[in-house]
Short mmCIF file of C-alpha atoms in Angstrom, two decimals:
data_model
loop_
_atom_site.label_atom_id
_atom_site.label_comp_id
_atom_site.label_asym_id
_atom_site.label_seq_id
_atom_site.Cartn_x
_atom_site.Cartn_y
_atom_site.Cartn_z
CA UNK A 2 -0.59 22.40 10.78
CA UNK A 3 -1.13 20.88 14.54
CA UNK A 4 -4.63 19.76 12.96
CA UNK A 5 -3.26 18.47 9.76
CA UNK A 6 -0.84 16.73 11.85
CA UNK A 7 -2.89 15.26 14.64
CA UNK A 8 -5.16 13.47 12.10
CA UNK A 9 -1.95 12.34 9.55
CA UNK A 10 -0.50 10.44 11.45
CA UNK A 11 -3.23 7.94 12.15
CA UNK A 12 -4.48 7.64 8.67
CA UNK A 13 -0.94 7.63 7.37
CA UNK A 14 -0.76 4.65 9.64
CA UNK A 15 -3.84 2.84 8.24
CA UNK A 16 -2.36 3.36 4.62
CA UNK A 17 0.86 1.63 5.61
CA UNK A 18 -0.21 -1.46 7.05
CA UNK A 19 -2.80 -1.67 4.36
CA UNK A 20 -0.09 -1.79 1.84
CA UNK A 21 1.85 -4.28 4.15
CA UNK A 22 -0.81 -6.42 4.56
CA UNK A 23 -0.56 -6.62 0.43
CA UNK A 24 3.18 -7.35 0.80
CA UNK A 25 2.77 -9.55 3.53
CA UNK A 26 0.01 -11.80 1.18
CA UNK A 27 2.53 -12.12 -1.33
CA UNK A 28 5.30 -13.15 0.64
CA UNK A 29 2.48 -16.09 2.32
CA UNK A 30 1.83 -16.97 -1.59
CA UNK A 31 5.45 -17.24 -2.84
CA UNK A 32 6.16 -19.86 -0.17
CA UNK A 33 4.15 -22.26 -2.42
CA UNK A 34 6.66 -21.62 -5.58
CA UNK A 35 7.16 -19.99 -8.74
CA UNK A 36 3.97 -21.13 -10.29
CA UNK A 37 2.05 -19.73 -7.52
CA UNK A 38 3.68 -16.56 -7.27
CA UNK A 39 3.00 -15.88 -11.30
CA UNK A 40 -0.58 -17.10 -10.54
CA UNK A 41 -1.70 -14.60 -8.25
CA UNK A 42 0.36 -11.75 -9.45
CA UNK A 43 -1.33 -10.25 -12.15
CA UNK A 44 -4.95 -10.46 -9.94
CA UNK A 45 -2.95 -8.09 -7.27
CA UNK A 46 -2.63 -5.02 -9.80
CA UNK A 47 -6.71 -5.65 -9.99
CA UNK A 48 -7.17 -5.81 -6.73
CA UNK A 49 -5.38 -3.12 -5.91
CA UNK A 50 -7.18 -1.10 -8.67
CA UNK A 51 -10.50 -1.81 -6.66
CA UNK A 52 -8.92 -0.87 -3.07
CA UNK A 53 -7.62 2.76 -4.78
CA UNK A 54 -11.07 3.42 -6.33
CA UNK A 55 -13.02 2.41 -3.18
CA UNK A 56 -10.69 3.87 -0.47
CA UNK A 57 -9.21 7.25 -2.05
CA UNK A 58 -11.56 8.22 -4.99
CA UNK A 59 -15.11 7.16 -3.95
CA UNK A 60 -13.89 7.20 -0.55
CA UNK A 61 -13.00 10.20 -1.06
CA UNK A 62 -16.12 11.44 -1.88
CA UNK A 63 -17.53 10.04 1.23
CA UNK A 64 -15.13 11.66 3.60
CA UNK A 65 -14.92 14.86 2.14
CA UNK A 66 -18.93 15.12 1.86
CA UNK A 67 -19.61 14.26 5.38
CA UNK A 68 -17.04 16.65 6.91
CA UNK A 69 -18.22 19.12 4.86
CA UNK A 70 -22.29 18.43 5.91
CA UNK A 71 -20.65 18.22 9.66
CA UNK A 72 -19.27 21.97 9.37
CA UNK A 73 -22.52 23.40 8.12
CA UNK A 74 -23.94 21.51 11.28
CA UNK A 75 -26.60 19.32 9.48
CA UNK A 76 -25.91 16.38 11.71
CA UNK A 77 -28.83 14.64 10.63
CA UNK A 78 -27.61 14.74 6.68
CA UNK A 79 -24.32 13.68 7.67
CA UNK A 80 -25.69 10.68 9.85
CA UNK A 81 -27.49 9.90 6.19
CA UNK A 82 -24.07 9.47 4.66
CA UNK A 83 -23.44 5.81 6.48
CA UNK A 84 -26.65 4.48 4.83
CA UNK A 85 -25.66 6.44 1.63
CA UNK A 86 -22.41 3.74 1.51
CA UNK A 87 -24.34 1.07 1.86
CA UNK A 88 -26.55 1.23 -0.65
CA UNK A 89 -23.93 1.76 -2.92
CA UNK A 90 -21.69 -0.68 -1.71
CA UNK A 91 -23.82 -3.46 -3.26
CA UNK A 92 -24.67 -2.75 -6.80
CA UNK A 93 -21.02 -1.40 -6.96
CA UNK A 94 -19.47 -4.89 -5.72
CA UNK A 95 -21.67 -6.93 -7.56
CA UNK A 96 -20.92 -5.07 -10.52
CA UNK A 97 -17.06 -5.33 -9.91
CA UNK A 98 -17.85 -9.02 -9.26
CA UNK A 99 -19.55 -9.24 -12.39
CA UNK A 100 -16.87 -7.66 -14.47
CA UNK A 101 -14.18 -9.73 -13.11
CA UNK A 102 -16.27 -13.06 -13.87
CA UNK A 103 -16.79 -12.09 -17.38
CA UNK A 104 -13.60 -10.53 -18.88
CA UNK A 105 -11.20 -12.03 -16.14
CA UNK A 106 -10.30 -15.56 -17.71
CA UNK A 107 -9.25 -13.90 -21.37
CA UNK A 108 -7.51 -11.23 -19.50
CA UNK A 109 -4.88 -13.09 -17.39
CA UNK A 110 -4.81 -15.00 -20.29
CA UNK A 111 -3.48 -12.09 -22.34
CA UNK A 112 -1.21 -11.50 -19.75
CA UNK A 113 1.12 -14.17 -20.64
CA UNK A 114 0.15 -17.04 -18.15
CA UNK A 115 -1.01 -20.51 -18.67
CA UNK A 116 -1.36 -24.07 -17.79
CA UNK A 117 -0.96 -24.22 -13.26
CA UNK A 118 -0.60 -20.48 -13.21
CA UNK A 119 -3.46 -19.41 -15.51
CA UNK A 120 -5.66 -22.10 -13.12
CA UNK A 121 -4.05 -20.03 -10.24
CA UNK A 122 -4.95 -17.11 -11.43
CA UNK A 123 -8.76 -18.02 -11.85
CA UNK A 124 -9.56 -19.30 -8.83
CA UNK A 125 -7.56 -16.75 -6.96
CA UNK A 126 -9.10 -14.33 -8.95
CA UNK A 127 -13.17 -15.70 -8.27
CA UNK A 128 -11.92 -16.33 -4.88
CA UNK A 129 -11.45 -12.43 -3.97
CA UNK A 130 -13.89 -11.12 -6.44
CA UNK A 131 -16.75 -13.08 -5.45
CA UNK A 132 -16.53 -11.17 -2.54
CA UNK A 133 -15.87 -7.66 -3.90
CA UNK A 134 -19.24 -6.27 -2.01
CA UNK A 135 -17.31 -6.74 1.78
CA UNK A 136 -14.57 -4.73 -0.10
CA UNK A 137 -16.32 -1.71 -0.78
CA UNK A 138 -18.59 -2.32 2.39
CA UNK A 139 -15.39 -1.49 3.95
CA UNK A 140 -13.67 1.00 2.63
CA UNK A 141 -17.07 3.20 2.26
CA UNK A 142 -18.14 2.30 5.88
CA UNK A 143 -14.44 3.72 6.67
CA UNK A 144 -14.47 6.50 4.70
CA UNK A 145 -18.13 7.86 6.40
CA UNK A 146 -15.88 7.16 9.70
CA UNK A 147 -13.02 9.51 8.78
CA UNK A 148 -15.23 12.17 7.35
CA UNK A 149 -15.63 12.53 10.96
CA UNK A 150 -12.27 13.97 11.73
CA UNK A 151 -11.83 10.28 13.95
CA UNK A 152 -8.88 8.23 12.63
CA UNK A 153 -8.55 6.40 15.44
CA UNK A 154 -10.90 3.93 15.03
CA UNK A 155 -9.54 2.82 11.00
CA UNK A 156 -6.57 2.66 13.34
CA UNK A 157 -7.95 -0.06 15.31
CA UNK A 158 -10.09 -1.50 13.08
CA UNK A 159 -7.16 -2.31 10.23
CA UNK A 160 -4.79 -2.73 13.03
CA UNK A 161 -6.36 -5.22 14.78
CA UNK A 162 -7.75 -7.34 11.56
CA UNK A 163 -3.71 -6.96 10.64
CA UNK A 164 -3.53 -9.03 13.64
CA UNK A 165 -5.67 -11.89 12.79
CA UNK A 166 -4.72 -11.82 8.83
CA UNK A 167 -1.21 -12.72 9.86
CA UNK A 168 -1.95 -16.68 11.56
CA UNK A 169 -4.77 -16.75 9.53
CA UNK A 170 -3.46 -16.30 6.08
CA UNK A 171 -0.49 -18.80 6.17
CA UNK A 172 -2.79 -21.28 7.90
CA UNK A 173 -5.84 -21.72 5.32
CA UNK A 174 -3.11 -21.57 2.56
CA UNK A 175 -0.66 -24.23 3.59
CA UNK A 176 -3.33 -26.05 6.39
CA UNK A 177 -3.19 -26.06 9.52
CA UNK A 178 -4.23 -28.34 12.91
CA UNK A 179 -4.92 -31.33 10.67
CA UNK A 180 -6.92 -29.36 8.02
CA UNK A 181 -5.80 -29.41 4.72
CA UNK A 182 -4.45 -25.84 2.99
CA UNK A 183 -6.85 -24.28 0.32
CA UNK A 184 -3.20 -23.45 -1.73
CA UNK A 185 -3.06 -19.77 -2.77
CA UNK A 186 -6.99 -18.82 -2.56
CA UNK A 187 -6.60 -19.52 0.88
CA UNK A 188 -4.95 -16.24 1.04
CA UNK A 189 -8.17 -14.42 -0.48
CA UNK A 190 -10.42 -16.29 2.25
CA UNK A 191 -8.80 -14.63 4.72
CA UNK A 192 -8.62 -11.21 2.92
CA UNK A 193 -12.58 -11.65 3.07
CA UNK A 194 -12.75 -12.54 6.40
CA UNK A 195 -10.66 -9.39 7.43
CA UNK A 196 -13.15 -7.46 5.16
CA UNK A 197 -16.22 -8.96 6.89
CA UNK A 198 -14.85 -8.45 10.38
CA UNK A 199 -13.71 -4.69 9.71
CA UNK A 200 -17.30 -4.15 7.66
CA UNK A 201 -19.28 -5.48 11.11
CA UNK A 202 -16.51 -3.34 13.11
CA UNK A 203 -17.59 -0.02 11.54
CA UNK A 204 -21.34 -0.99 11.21
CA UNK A 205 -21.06 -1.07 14.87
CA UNK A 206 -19.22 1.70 15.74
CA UNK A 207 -21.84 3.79 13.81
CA UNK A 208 -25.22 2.38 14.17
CA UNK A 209 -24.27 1.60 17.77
CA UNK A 210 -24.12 5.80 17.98
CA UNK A 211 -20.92 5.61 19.35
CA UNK A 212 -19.08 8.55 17.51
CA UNK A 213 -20.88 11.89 16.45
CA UNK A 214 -23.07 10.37 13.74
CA UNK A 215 -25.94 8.77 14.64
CA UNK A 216 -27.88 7.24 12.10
CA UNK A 217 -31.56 5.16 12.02
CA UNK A 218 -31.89 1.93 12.14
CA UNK A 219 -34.32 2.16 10.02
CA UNK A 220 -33.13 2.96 5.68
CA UNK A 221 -33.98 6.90 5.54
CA UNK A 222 -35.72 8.25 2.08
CA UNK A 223 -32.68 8.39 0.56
CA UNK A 224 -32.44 10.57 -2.97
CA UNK A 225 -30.44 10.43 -5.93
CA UNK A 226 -28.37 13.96 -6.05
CA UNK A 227 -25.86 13.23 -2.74
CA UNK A 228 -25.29 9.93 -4.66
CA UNK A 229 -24.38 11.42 -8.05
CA UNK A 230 -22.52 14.32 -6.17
CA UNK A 231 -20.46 11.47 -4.69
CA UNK A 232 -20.09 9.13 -7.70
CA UNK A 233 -19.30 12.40 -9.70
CA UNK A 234 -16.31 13.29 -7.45
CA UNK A 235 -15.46 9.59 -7.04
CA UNK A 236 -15.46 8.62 -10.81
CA UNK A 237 -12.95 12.15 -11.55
CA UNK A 238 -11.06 10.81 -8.29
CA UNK A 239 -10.48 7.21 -10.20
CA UNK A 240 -9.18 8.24 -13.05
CA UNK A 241 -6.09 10.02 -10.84
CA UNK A 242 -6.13 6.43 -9.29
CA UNK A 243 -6.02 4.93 -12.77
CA UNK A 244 -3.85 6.65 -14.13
CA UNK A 245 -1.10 6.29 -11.55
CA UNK A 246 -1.33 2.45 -11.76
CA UNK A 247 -0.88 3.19 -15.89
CA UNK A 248 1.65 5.24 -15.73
CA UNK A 249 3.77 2.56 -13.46
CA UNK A 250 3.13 0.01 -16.19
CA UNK A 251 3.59 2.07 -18.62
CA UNK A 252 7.38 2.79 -17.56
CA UNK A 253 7.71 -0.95 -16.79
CA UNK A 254 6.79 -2.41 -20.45
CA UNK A 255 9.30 -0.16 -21.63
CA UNK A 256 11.98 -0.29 -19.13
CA UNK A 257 11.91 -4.17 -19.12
CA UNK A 258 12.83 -3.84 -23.49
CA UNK A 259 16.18 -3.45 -21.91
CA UNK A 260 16.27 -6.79 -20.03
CA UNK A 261 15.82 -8.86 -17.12
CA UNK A 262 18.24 -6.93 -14.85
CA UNK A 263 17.03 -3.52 -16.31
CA UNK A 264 13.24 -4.46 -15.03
CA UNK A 265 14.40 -5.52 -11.45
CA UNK A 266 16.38 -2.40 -11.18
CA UNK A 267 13.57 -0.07 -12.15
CA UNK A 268 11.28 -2.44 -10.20
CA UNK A 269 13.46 -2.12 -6.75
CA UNK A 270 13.67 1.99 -7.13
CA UNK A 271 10.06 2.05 -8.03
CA UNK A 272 9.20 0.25 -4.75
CA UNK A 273 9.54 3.51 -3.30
CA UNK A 274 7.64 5.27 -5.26
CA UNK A 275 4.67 2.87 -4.17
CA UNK A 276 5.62 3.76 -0.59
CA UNK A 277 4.73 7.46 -1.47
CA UNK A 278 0.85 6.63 -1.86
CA UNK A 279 0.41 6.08 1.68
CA UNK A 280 2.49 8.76 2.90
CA UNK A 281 1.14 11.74 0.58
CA UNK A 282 -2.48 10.16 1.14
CA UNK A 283 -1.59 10.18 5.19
CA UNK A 284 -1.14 14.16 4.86
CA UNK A 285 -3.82 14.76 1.69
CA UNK A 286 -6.65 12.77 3.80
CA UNK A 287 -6.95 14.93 6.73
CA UNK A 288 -6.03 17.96 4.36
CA UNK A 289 -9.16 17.31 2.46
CA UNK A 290 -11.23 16.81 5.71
CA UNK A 291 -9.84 20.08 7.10
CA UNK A 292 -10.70 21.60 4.15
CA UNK A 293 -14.18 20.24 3.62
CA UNK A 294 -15.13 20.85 7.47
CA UNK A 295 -13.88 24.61 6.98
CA UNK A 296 -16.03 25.13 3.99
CA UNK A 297 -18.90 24.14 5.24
CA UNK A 298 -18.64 26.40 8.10
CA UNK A 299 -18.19 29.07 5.66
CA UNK A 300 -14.40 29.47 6.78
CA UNK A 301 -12.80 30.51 3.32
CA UNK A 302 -9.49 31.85 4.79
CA UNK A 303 -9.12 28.86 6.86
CA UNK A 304 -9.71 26.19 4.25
CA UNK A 305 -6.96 27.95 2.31
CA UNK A 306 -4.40 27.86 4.81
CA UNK A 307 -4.98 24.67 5.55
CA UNK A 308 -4.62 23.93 1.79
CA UNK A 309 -1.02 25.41 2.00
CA UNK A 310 0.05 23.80 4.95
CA UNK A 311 -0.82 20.36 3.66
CA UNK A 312 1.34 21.50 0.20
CA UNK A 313 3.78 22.52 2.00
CA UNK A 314 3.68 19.33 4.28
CA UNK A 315 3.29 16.66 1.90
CA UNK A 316 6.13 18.06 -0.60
CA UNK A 317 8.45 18.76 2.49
CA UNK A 318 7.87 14.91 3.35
CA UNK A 319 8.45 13.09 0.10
CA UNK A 320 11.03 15.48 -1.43
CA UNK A 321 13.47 14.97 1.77
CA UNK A 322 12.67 10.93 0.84
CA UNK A 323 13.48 11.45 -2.33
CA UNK A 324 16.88 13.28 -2.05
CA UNK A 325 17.82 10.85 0.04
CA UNK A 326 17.44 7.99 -1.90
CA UNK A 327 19.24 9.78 -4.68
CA UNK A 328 22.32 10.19 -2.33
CA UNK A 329 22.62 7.00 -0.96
CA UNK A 330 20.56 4.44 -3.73
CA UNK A 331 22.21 1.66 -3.17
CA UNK A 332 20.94 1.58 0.38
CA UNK A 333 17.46 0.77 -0.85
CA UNK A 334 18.10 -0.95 -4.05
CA UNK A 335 21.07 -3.14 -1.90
CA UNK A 336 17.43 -4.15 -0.16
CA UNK A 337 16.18 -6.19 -2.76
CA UNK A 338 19.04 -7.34 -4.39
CA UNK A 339 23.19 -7.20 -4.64
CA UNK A 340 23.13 -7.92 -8.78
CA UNK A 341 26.04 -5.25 -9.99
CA UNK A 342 23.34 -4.26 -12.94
CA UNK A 343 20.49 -4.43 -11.05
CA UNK A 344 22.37 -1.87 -8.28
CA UNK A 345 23.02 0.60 -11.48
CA UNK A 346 19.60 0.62 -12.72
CA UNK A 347 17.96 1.07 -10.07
CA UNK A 348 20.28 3.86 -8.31
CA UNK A 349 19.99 5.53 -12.08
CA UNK A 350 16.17 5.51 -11.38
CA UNK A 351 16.75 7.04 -7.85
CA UNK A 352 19.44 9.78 -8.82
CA UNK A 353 17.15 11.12 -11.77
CA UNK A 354 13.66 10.48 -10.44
CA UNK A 355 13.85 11.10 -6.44
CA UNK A 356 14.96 14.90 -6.71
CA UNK A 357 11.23 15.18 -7.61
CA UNK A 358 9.57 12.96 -5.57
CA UNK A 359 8.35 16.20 -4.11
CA UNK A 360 6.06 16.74 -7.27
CA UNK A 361 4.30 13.53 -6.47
CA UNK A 362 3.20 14.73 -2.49
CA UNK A 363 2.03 18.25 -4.17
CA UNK A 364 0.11 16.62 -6.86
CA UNK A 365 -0.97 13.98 -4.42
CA UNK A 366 -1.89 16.50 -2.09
CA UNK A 367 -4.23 19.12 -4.14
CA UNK A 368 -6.01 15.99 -5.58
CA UNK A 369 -7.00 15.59 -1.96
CA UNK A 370 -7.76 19.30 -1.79
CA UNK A 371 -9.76 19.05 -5.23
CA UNK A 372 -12.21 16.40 -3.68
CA UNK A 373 -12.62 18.64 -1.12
CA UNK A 374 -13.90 21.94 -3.66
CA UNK A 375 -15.07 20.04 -5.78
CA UNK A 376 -12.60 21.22 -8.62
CA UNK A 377 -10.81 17.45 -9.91
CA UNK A 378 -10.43 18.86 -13.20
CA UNK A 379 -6.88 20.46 -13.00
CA UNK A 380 -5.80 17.30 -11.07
CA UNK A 381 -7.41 14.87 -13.64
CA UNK A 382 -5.60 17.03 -16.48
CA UNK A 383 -2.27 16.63 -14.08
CA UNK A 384 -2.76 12.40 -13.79
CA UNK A 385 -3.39 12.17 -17.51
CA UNK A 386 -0.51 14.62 -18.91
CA UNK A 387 1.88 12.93 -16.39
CA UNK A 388 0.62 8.95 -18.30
CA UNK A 389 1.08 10.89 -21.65
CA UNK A 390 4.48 11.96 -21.16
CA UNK A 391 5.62 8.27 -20.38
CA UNK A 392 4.23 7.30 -23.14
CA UNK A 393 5.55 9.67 -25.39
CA UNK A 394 9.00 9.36 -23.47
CA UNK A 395 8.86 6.12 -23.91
CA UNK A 396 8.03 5.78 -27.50
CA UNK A 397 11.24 8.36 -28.35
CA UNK A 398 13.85 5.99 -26.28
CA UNK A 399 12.51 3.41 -28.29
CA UNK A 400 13.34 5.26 -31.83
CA UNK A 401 16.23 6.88 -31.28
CA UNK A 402 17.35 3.52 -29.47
CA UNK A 403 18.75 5.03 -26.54
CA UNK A 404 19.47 3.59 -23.05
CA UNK A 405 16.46 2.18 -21.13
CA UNK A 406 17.30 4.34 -18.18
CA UNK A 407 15.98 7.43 -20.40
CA UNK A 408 12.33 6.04 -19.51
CA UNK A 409 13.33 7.98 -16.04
CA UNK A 410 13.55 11.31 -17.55
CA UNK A 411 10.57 10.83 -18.72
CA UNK A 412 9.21 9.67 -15.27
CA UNK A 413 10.44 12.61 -13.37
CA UNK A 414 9.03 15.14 -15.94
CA UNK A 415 5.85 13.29 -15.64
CA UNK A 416 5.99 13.79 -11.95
CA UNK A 417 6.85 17.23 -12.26
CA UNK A 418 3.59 17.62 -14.35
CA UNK A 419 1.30 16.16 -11.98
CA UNK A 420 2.26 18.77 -9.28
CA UNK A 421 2.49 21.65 -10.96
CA UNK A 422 -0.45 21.46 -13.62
CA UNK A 423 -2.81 20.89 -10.84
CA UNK A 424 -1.60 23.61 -8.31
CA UNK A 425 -3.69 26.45 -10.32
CA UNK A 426 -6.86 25.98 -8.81
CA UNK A 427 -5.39 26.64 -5.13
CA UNK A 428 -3.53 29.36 -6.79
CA UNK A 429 -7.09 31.42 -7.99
CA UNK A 430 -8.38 30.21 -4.96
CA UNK A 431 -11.52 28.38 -7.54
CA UNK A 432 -14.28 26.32 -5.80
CA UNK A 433 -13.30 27.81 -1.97
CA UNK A 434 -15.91 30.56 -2.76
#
């Protein structure tokens, strides 16, 4: 647990002002008005999408296979691993860049916007995209970093390009020292700039030896089977990501058939939910590195204990948040607005769904774990039973005609779900032999 903890609360830290920065880009946007605001905010679910899938699933299988090539002590095959990100970096950001190009204009067009906002949208959205390959660049370049076991540096490195995003962001969107503003795709120049200057941040801290990897300058012979053994755990590890971004608009097409008030009530208690991500992935990140490291060293019993303890940790963690939003909901909701309906929706969300918040950080948690054995299947089962059961939830309050706030029952038994129908693998101990 002094391991697990040591290493959590770094990379918890990274998560958080990750997700802030986010925040803090759509607060910069909104300044500009309404049109604005509805421009760039269905590209931020997309975005987002491609920060999940590069940082926690492929990611994932970057950290988890160069801890585990550290504790078998092939230093050299671990020191591989950076070059190993780069290469995929590129045709995986051109080909995100590429999707986004093609199928992006009739898709926020589906969405609902048009006229200013739809324009918005687009050049927001070819804005960020265009530079998709710095994205996963960084995120891959980190992940070979905190394979490691050193969070410290992600620390720095997002920490101090938090620090120049935050002049930099409001001044290329509304201008600044005589300049003209670029209007909201200033705000995805700077996001690339803070992906450039992390990407050259980690390049350096790696090819300039300074850690325990030390890899060529020169590109090694590189072969295909550690790329598909990556890619293989990554692509199981998205659809967990995807399905957790579903499942959230799932609940939220059919919460907001109740009205305007019912949607910013569930959106307000759901807020916290978001919040979660960070905080189980701050515990399940090191867990899986612990893990991984152990295995490779051949340390069964210890990668198993360490498996508990991060259980143990995570659900201890985001069930105590969770029963205390339910007891005092208003104190969060109260945060985002003082609307008498909005108040009751969203402490109705709170009171039913937060007693098993603690499902999420177990679930969370052994998907972490399952990157690490190399067993995603129970936790892929887990992420797509716990989207089902919204849906079906969700289709029932719609027959029977019942009260929105039923979609919640169905959200906590989805939660519930996603713990417990991936907890067998730990249980029968599979892929730690």
């Amino acid at each position: 647990m002094p391991t697990i903890m040591r290493l959590a609360i770094p990379n918890a830290a990274v998560m958080t002002v990750q997700v802030l920065i986010g925040l803090l880009e759509v607060y910069f946007v909104s300044r500009l008005g309404v049109d604005a605001l509805a421009g760039v905010a269905p590209v931020f679910p997309l975005v987002s999408l491609v920060l999940a899938v590069a940082q926690g699933a492929i990611g994932g299988g970057f950290v988890t296979t160069v801890a585990r090539a550290l504790g078998t002590g092939r230093m050299d095959a671990a020191s591989e691993y950076a070059w190993y990100a780069v290469t995929l970096s590129v045709p995986l950001g051109l080909a995100t860049t590429g999707v986004m190009v093609v199928l992006g204009p009739g898709l926020y067009g589906h969405m609902g916007i048009s006229g200013n906002a739809l324009a918005i949208a687009l050049s927001y959205s070819s804005t960020i995209f265009a530079g998709a390959t710095l994205i996963w660049l960084f995120n891959l370049l980190m992940a070979v970093v905190r394979g490691t076991g050193n969070l410290q540096v992600p620390v720095i490195v997002v920490g101090g390009g938090a620090l120049i995003l935050v002049p930099l962001s409001p001044a290329l969107i509304f201008g600044a020292f005589g300049y003209p503003g670029l209007g909201p795709s200033g705000g995805a120049v700077a996001m690339l700039v803070y992906y450039a200057f992390g990407t050259l941040a980690y390049a350096a801290y790696l090819w300039g030896k300074f850690g325990v990897l030390k890899p060529s300058f020169r590109v090694p012979k590189l072969s295909l089977a550690p790329a598909l053994a990556i890619l293989r755990v990554g692509g199981m590890s998205a659809i967990v990501s995807a399905t957790t971004n579903l499942t959230l608009a799932i609940v939220t097409a059919y919460v907001g058939m109740g009205g305007i008030e019912a949607l910013a009530g569930y959106s307000a208690g759901s807020r916290l939910e978001f919040l979660l991500v960070p905080l189980a992935y701050g515990v399940g990140g090191p867990v899986g590195i612990v893990v991984s490291a152990n295995l490779g060293a051949g340390k069964i019993e210890r990668a198993v204990r360490a498996s508990w303890a991060g259980v143990l940790m995570a659900c201890a963690l985001t069930e105590s948040i969770g029963l205390a939003a339910a007891a005092f909901p208003k104190l969060w909701i109260g945060i985002f607005s003082q609307d008498p309906s909005v108040l009751q929706v969203g402490a109705e969300y709170l009171h039913r769904v937060g007693p098993f918040f603690g499902f999420f950080g177990l679930g969370y948690v052994l998907y972490c774990v399952g990157q690490a054995t190399r067993q995603m299947g129970a936790s892929v089962l887990a992420a797509l039973l716990r989207a089902a059961i919204a849906v079906l939830g969700g289709f029932v309050v719609v027959w029977l005609k019942a009260d929105v706030t039923w979609n919640f029952v169905a959200v906590a038994l989805g939660m519930v779900a996603f713990g417990l129908f991936a907890l067998p693998p730990l249980v029968s101990r599979s892929g730690y032999e």
